[in-house]
Short mmCIF file of C-alpha atoms and ligand atoms in Angstrom, two decimals:
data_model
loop_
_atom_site.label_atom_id
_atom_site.label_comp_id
_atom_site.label_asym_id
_atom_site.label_seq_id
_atom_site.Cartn_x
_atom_site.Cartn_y
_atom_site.Cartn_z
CA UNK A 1 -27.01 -70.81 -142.21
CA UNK A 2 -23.72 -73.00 -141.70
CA UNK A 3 -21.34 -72.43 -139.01
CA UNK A 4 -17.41 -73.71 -139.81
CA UNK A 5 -15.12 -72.91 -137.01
CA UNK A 6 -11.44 -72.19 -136.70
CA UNK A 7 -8.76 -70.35 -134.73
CA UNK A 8 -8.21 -67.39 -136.18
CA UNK A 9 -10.74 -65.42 -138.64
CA UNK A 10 -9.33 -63.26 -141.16
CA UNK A 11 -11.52 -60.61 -143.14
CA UNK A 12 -9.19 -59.98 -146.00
CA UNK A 13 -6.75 -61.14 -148.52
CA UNK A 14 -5.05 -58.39 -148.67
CA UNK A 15 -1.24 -58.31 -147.56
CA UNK A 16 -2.27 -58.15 -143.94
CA UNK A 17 -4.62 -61.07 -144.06
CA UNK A 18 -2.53 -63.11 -146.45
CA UNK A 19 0.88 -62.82 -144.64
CA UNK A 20 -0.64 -63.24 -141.32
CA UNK A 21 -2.34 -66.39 -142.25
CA UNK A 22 1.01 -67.99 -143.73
CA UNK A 23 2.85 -66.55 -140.45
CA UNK A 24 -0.07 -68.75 -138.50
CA UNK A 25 0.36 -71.85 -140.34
CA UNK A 26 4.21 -71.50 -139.79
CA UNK A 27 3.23 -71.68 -136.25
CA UNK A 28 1.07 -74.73 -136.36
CA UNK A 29 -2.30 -72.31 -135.41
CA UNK A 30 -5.40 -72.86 -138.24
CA UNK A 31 -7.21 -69.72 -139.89
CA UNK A 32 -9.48 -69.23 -142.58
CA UNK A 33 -9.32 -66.12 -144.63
CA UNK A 34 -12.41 -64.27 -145.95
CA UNK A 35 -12.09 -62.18 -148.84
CA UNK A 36 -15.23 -60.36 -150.42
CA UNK A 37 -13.32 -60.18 -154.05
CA UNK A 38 -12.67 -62.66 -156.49
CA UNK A 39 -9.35 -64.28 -156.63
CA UNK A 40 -8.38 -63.11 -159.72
CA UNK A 41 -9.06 -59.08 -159.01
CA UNK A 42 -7.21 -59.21 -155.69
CA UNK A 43 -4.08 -60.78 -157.87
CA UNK A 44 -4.24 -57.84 -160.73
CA UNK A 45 -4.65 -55.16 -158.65
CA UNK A 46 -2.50 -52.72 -158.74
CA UNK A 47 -0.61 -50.53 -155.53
CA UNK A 48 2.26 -50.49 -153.94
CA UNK A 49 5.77 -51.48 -155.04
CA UNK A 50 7.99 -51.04 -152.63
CA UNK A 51 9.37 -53.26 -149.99
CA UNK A 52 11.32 -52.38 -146.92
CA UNK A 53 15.09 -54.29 -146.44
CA UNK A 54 12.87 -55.67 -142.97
CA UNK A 55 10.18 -57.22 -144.73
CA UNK A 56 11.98 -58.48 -147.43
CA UNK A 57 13.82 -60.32 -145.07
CA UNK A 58 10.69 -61.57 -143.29
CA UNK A 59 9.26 -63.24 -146.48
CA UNK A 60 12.59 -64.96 -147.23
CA UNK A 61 12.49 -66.34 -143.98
CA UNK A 62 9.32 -67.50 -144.17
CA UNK A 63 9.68 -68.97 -147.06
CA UNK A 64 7.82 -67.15 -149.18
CA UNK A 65 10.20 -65.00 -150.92
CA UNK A 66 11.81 -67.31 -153.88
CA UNK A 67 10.02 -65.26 -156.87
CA UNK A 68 10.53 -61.72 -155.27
CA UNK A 69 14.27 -62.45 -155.08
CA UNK A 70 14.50 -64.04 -158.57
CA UNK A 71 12.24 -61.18 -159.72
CA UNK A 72 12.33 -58.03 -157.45
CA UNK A 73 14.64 -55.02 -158.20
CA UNK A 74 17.06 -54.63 -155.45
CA UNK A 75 17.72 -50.52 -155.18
CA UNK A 76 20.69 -49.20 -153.13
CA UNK A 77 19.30 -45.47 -153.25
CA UNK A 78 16.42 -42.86 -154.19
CA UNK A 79 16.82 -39.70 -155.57
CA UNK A 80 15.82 -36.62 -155.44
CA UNK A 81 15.33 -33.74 -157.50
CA UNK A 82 14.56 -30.39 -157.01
CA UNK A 83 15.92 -27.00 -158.14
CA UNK A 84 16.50 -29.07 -161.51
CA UNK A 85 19.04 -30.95 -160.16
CA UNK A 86 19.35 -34.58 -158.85
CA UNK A 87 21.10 -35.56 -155.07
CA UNK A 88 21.11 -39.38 -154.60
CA UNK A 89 20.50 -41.03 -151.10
CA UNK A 90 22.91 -43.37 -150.67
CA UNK A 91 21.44 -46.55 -148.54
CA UNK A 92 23.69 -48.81 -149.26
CA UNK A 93 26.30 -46.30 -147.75
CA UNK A 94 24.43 -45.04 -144.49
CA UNK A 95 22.74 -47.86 -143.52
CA UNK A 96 23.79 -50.76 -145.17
CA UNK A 97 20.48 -51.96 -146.59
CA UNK A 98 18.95 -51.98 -149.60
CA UNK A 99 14.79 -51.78 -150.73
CA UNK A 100 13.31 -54.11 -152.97
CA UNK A 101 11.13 -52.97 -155.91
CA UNK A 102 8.31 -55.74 -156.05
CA UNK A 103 4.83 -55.28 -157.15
CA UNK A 104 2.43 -56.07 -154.33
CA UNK A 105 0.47 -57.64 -156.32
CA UNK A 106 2.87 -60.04 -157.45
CA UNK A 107 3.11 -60.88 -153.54
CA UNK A 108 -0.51 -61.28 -153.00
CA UNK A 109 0.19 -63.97 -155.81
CA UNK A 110 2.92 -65.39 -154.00
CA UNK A 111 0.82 -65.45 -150.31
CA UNK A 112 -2.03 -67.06 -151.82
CA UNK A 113 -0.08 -69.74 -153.64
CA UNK A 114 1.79 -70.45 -150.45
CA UNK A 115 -1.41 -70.91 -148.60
CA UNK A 116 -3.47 -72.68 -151.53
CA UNK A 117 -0.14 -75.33 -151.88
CA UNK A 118 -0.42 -75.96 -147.31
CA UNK A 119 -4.30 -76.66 -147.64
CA UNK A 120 -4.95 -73.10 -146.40
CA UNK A 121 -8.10 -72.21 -146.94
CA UNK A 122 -9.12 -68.39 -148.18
CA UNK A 123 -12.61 -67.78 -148.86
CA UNK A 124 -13.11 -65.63 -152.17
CA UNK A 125 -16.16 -63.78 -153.12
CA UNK A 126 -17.51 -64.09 -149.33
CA UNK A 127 -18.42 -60.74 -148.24
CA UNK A 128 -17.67 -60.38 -144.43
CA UNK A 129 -21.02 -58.37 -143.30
CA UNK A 130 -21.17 -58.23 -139.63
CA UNK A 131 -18.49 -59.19 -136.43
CA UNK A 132 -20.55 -61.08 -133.28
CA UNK A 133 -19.47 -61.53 -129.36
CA UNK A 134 -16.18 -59.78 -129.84
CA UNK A 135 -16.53 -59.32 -126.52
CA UNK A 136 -16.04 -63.07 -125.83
CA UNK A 137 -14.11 -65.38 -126.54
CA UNK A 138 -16.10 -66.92 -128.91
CA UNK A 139 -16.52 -64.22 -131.74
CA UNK A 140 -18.23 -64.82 -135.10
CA UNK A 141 -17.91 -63.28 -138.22
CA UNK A 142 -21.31 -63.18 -140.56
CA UNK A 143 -20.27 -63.86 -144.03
CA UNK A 144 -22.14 -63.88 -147.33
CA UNK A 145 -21.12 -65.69 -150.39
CA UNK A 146 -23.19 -67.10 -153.14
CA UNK A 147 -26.08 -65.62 -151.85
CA UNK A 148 -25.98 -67.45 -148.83
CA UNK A 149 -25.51 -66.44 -145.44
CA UNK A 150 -22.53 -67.94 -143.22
CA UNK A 151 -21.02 -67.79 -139.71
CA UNK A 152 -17.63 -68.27 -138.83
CA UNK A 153 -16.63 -69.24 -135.28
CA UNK A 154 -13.25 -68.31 -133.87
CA UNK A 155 -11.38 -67.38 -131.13
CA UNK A 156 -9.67 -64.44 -132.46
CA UNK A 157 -10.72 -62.24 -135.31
CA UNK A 158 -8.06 -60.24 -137.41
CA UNK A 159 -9.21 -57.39 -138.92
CA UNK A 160 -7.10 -57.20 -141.82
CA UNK A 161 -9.89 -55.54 -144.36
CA UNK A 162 -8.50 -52.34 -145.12
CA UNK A 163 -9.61 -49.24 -144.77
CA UNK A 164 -13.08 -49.35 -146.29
CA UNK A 165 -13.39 -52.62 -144.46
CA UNK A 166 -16.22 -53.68 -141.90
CA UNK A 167 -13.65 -54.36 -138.66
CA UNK A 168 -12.75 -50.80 -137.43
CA UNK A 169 -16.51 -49.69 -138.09
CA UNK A 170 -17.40 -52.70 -135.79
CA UNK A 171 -16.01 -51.03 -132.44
CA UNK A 172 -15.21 -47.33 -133.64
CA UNK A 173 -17.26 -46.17 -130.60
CA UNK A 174 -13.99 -47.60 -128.89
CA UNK A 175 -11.55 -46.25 -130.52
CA UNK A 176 -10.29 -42.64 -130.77
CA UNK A 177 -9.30 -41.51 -134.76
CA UNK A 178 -6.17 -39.11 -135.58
CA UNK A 179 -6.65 -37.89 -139.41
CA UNK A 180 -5.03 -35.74 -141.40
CA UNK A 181 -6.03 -35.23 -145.15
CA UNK A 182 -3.94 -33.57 -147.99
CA UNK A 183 -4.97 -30.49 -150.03
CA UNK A 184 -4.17 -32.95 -153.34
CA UNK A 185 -3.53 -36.48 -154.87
CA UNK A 186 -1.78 -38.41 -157.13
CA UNK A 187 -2.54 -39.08 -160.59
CA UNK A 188 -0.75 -42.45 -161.17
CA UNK A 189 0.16 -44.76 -164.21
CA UNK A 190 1.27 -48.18 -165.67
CA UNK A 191 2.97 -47.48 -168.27
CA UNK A 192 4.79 -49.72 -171.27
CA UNK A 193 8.32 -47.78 -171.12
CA UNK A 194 11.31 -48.93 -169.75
CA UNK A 195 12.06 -47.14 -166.48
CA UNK A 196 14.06 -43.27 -167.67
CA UNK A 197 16.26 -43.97 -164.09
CA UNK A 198 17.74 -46.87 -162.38
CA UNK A 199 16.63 -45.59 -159.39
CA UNK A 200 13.08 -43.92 -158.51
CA UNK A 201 13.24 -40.47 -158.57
CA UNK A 202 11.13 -38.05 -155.91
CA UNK A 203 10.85 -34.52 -157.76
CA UNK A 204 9.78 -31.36 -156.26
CA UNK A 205 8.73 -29.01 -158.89
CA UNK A 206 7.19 -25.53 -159.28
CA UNK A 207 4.60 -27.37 -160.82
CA UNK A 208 4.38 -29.90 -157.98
CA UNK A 209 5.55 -33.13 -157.13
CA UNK A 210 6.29 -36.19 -159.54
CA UNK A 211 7.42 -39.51 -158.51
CA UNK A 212 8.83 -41.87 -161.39
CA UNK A 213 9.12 -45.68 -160.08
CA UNK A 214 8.83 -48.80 -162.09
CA UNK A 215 7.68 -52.74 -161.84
CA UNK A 216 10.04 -54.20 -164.48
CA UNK A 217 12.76 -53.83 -166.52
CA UNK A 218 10.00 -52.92 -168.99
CA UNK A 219 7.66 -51.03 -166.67
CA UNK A 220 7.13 -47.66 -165.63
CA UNK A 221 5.02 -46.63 -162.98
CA UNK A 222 4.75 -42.70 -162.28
CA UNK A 223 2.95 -40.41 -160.41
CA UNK A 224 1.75 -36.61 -160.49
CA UNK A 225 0.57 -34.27 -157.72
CA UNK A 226 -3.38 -33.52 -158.36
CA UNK A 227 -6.13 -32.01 -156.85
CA UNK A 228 -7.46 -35.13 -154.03
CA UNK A 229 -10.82 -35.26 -156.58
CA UNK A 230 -8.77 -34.55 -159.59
CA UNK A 231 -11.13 -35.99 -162.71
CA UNK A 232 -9.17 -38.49 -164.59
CA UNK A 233 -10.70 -37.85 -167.75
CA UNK A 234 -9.60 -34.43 -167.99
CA UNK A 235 -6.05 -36.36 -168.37
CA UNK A 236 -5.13 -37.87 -172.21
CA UNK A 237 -2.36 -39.47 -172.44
CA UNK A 238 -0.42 -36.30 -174.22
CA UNK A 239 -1.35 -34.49 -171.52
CA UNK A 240 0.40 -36.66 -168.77
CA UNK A 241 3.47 -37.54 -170.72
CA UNK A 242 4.19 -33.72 -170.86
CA UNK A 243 3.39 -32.61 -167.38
CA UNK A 244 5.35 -35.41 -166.17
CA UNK A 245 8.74 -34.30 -168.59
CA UNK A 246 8.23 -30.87 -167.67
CA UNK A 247 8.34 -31.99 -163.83
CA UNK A 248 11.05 -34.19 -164.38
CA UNK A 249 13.25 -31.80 -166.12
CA UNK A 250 16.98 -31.17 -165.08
CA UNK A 251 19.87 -29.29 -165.80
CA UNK A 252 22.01 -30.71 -168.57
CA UNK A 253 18.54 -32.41 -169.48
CA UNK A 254 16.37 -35.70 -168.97
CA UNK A 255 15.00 -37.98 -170.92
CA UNK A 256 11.17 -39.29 -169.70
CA UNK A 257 10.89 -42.69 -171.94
CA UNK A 258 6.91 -42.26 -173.26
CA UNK A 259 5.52 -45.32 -173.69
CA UNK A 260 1.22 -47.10 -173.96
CA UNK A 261 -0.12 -46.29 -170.75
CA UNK A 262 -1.98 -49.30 -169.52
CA UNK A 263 -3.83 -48.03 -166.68
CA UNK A 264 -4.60 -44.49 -164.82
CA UNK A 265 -6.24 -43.19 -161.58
CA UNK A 266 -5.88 -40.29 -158.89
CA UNK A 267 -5.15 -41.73 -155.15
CA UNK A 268 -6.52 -39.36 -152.19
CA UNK A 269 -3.81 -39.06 -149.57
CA UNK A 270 -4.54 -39.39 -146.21
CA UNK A 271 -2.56 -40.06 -142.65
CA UNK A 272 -5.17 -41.47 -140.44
CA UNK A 273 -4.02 -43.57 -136.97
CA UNK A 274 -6.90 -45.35 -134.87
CA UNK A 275 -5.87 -45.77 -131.11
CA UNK A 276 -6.08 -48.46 -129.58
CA UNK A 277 -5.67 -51.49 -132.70
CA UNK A 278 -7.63 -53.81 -130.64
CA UNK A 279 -11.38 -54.42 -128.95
CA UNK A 280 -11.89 -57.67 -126.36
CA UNK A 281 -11.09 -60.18 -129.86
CA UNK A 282 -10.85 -58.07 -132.84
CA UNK A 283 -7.58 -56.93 -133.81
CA UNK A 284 -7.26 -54.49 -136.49
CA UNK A 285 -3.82 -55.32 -138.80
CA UNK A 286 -2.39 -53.02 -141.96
CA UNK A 287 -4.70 -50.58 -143.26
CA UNK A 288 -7.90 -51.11 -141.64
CA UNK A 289 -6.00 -49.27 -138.61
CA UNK A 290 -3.79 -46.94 -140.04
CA UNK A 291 -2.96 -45.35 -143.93
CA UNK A 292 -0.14 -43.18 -144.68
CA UNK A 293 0.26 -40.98 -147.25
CA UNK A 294 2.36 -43.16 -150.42
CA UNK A 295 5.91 -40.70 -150.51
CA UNK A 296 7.09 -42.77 -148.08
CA UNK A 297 6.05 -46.14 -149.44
CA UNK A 298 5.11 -47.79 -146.24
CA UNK A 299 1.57 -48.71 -146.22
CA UNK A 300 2.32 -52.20 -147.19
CA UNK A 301 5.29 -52.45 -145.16
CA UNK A 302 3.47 -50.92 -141.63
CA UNK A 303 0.74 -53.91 -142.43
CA UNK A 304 2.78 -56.59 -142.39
CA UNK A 305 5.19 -55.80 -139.56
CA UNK A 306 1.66 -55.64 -137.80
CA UNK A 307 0.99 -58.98 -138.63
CA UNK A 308 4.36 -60.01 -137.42
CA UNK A 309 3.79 -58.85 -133.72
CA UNK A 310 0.63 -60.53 -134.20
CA UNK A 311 1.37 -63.89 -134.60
CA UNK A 312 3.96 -63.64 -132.33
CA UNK A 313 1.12 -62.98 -129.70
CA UNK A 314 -0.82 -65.70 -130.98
CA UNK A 315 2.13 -68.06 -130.67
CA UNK A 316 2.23 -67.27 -126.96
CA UNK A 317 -1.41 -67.22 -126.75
CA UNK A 318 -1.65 -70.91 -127.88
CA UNK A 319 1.34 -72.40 -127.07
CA UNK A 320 1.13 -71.17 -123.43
CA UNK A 321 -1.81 -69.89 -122.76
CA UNK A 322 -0.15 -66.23 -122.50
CA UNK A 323 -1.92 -63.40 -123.04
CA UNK A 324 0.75 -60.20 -122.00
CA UNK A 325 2.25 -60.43 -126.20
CA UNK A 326 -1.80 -59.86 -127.12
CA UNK A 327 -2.50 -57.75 -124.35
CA UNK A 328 0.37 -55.39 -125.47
CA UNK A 329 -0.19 -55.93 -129.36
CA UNK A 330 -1.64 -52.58 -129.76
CA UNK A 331 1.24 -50.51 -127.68
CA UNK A 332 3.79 -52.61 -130.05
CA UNK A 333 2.51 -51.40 -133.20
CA UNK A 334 1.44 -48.14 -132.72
CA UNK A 335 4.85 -47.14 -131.12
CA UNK A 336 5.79 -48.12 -134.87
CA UNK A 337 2.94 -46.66 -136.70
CA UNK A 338 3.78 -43.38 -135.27
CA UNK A 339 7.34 -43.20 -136.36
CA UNK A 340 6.20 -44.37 -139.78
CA UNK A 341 3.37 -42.07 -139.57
CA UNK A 342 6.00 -38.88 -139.07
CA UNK A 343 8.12 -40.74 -141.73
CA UNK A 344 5.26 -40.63 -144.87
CA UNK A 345 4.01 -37.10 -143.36
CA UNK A 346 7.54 -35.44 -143.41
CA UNK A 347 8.25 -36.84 -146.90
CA UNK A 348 4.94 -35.27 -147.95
CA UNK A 349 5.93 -32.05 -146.71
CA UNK A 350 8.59 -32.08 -147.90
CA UNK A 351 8.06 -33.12 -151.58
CA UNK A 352 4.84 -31.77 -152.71
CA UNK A 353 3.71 -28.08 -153.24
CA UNK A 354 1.43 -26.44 -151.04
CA UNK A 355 -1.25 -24.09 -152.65
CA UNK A 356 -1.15 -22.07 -149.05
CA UNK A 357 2.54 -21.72 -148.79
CA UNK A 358 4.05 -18.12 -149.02
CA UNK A 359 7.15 -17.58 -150.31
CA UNK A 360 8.77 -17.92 -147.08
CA UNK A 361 7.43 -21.34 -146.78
CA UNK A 362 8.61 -22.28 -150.22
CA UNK A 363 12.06 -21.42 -149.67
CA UNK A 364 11.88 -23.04 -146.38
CA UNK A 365 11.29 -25.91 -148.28
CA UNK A 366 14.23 -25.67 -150.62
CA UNK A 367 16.27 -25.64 -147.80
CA UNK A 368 15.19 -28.55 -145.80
CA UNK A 369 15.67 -30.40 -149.19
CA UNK A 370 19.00 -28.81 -149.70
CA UNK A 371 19.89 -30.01 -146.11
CA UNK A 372 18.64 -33.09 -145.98
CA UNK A 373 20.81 -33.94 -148.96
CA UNK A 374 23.85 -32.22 -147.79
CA UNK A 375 23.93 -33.35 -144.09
CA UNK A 376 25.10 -36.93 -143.41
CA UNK A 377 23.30 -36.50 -140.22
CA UNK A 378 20.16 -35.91 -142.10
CA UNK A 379 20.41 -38.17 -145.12
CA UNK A 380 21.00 -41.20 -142.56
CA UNK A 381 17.82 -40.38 -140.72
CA UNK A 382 15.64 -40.47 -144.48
CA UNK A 383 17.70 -43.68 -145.38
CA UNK A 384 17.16 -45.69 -142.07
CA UNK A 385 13.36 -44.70 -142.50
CA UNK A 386 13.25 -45.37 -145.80
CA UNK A 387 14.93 -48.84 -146.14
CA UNK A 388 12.56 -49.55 -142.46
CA UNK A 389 12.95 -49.19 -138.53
CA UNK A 390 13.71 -52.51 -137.23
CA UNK A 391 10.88 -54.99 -136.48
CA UNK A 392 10.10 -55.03 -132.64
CA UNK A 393 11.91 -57.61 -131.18
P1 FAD B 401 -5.68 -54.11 -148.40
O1 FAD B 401 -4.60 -54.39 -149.36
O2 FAD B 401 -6.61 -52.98 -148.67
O3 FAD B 401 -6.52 -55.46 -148.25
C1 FAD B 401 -7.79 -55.51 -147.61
C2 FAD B 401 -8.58 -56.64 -148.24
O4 FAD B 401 -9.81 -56.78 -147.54
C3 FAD B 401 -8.95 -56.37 -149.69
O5 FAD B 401 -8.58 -57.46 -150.49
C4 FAD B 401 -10.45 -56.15 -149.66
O6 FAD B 401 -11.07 -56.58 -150.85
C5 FAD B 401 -10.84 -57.01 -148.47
N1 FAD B 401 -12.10 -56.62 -147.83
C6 FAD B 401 -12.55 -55.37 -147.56
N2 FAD B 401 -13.75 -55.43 -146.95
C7 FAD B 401 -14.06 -56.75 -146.82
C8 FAD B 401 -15.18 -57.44 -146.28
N3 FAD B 401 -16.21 -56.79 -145.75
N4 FAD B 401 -15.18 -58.80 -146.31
C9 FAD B 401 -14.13 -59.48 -146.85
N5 FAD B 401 -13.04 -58.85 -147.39
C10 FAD B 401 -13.02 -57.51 -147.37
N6 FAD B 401 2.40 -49.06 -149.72
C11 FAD B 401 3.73 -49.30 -149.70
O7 FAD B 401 4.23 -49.88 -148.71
N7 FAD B 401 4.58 -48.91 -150.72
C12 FAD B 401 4.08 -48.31 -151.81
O8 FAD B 401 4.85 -48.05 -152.72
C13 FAD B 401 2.67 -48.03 -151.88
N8 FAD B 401 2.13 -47.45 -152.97
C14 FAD B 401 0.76 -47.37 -153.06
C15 FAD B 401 0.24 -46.86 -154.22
C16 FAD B 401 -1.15 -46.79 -154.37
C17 FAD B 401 -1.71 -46.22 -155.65
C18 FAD B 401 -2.02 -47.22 -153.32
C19 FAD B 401 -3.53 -47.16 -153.47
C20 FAD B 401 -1.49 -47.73 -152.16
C21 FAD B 401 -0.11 -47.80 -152.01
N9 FAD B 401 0.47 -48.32 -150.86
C22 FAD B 401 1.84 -48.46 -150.79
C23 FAD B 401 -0.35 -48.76 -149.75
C24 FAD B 401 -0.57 -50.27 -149.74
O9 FAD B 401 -1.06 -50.68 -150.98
C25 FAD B 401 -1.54 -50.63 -148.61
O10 FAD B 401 -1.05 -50.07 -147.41
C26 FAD B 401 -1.70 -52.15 -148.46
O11 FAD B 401 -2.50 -52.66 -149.49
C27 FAD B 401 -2.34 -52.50 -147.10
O12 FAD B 401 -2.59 -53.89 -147.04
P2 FAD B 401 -3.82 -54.45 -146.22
O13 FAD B 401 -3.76 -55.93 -146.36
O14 FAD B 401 -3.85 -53.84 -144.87
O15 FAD B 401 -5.12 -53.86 -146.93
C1 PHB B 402 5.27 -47.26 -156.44
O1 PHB B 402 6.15 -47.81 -157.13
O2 PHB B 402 4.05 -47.47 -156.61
C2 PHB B 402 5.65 -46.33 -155.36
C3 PHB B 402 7.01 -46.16 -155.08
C4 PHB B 402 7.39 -45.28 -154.07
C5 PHB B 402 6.43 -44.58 -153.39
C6 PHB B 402 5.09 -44.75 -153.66
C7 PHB B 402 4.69 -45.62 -154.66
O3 PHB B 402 6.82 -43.71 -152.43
#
């Protein structure tokens, strides 16, 4: 067994761990990252595409932001369709900001190169398996790779392992879980079509909710409500391409580009906050402390303003030998989270189709939509959500 020590341990490449560990080094504090996949799956895979004005802001500051602005898809407004017809959200109009369509994967690229061309170190294919003395201030993580068992010392572990990680599980007896799970899913795909809108395009249908988006010029990416253990297979190709132009139909008509779809799978949906985000020296960052249903497209976007306050309170930590920014780290972000939280989980109910409702609750429905689109009031409060709450300060 080796032992290599540093400040901060990271379990995670992920956005969390990756941006925190650049935001670190920024900050003249060391890290090492541990990441239990290879390189090259964590910089294919595919999720989220969607970045907030706030965090696009953060990278370019940072430095880190050259290809996403050379590359990323700056969009001014959403819309959305129901009752056939479309009703844009105007951003740029009532709030001033923009989003930026960049694939997340793309900035897991960018993170890694960043650290890779500083020295960083990040750890692939080592398998964090078990967190020691987080109750001290000497914690270790237990790490396997190449068949060989390692311990990392540290003073401060970040959690930043996702949901499935090993962090939360660590000190759940701590903690105190708010969950909420859908009565569905979403059937996503990659497709090779150009994008059928220059904006992405939230539909509430009889048939249930579609969400068209894109990656590139040349890229689609589009969603379908399913059933949360909907069975891919039952899906050919045919078969999406025509429940997706049926629930993307409007008045006066649409056109749905078809193109090869490259890759498919369902996505449960799930809100799911874990109070507090901390134990003695773990802190949990991104989605090993919190998920949000995708309509709002904040999961990536809640993880790294996390790691934001969090190196923030590291700064202080080191520099000073403060400990009220770490103390409070949890308070910070969860007064965030839970905004967010309401944000992805009024979206949902909004947008999707509910096998319970009655017909009351359907028409309801219509009409929040039909508000929400008609108010200025109303659309300002989904475009300052959408395009992010500020950063805390
Ligand atoms: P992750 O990205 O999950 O990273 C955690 C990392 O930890 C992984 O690399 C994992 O391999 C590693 N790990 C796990 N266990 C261990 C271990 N024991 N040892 C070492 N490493 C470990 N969010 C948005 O903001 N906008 C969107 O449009 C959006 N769309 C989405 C669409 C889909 C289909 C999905 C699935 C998600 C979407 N999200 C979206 C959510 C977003 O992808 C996540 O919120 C984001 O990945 C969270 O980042 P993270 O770093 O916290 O966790
Ligand atoms: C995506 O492009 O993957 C995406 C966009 C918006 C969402 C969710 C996912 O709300």
């Amino acid at each position: 067994m080796t032992t290599t020590r540093t400040q901060v341990g990271i379990v995670g490449a992920g956005p969390a761990g990756l941006l925190l560990s650049h935001l670190l080094h920024l900050r003249g504090i060391e890290s090492i990252v541990l990441e239990a996949r290879s390189r090259d799956y964590v910089e294919h895979r595919i999720r989220a595409g969607v970045l907030e004005h706030v965090v696009e802001q953060l990278l370019i500051e940072t430095g880190v932001g050259a290809r996403m602005q050379a590359d990323g898809l700056p969009h001014e407004g959403v819309i959305l369709r129901f009752g056939s017809r479309d009703h844009r959200i105007d951003f740029r109009t009532l709030t001033g900001k923009h989003v930026l369509v960049y694939s997340q994967h793309l900035l897991v690229r960018d993170l890694i190169a960043a650290r890779l061309a500083a020295n960083g170190t990040i750890l692939f294919e080592a398998d964090a398996v078990s967190l020691h003395g987080i109750d001290t201030s000497q914690p270790r993580i237990r790490y396997r790779q190449a068949d060989a068992e390692h311990d990392l010392a540290c003073d401060v572990i970040a959690g930043c392992d996702g949901f499935h990680g090993i962090s939360r599980p660590a000190v759940e007896p701590h903690l105190r879980v708010f969950e909420r799970d859908y009565p569905f899913g979403w059937l996503g795909i990659l497709a090779d079509a150009a994008p059928s809108s220059q904006e992405l395009v939230y539909a509430n249908h009889d048939r249930g909710f579609a969400l068209l988006s894109m990656r590139s010029p040349t890229v689609s990416r589009l969603y379908l409500q399913c059933a949360p253990d909907e069975d891919v297979d039952a899906w050919s190709d045919d078969r999406i391409w025509a429940e997706l132009q049926t629930r993307f139909s409007r008045e006066g008509g649409f056109t749905l580009t078809e193109g090869r779809i490259t890759q498919k799978g369902v996505t449960p949906m799930r809100s799911f906050v874990t109070e507090p985000m901390q134990y003695g020296r773990l802190f949990l960052a991104g989605d090993s402390a919190h998920i949000v249903p995708p309509t709002g497209a904040k999961g990536l976007n809640l993880a790294a303003g996390d790691v934001a306050v969090l190196a923030r309170a590291l700064e202080a930590f080191y520099r000073r030998g403060e400990t009220a920014l770490l103390d409070a780290y949890s308070a910070t972000c969860l007064a965030r989270a839970w905004k967010v939280q309401r944000f992805s989980w009024w979206m949902t109910s909004m947008l999707h189709r509910f096998a319970t409702h009655s017909d009351f609750e359907r028409r309801v429905q219509l009409a929040e939509l039909d508000y929400v689109t008609s108010s200025v009031a109303a659309s300002t409060s989904l475009a300052e959500n959408y395009v992010g709450l500020p950063l805390p300060a």
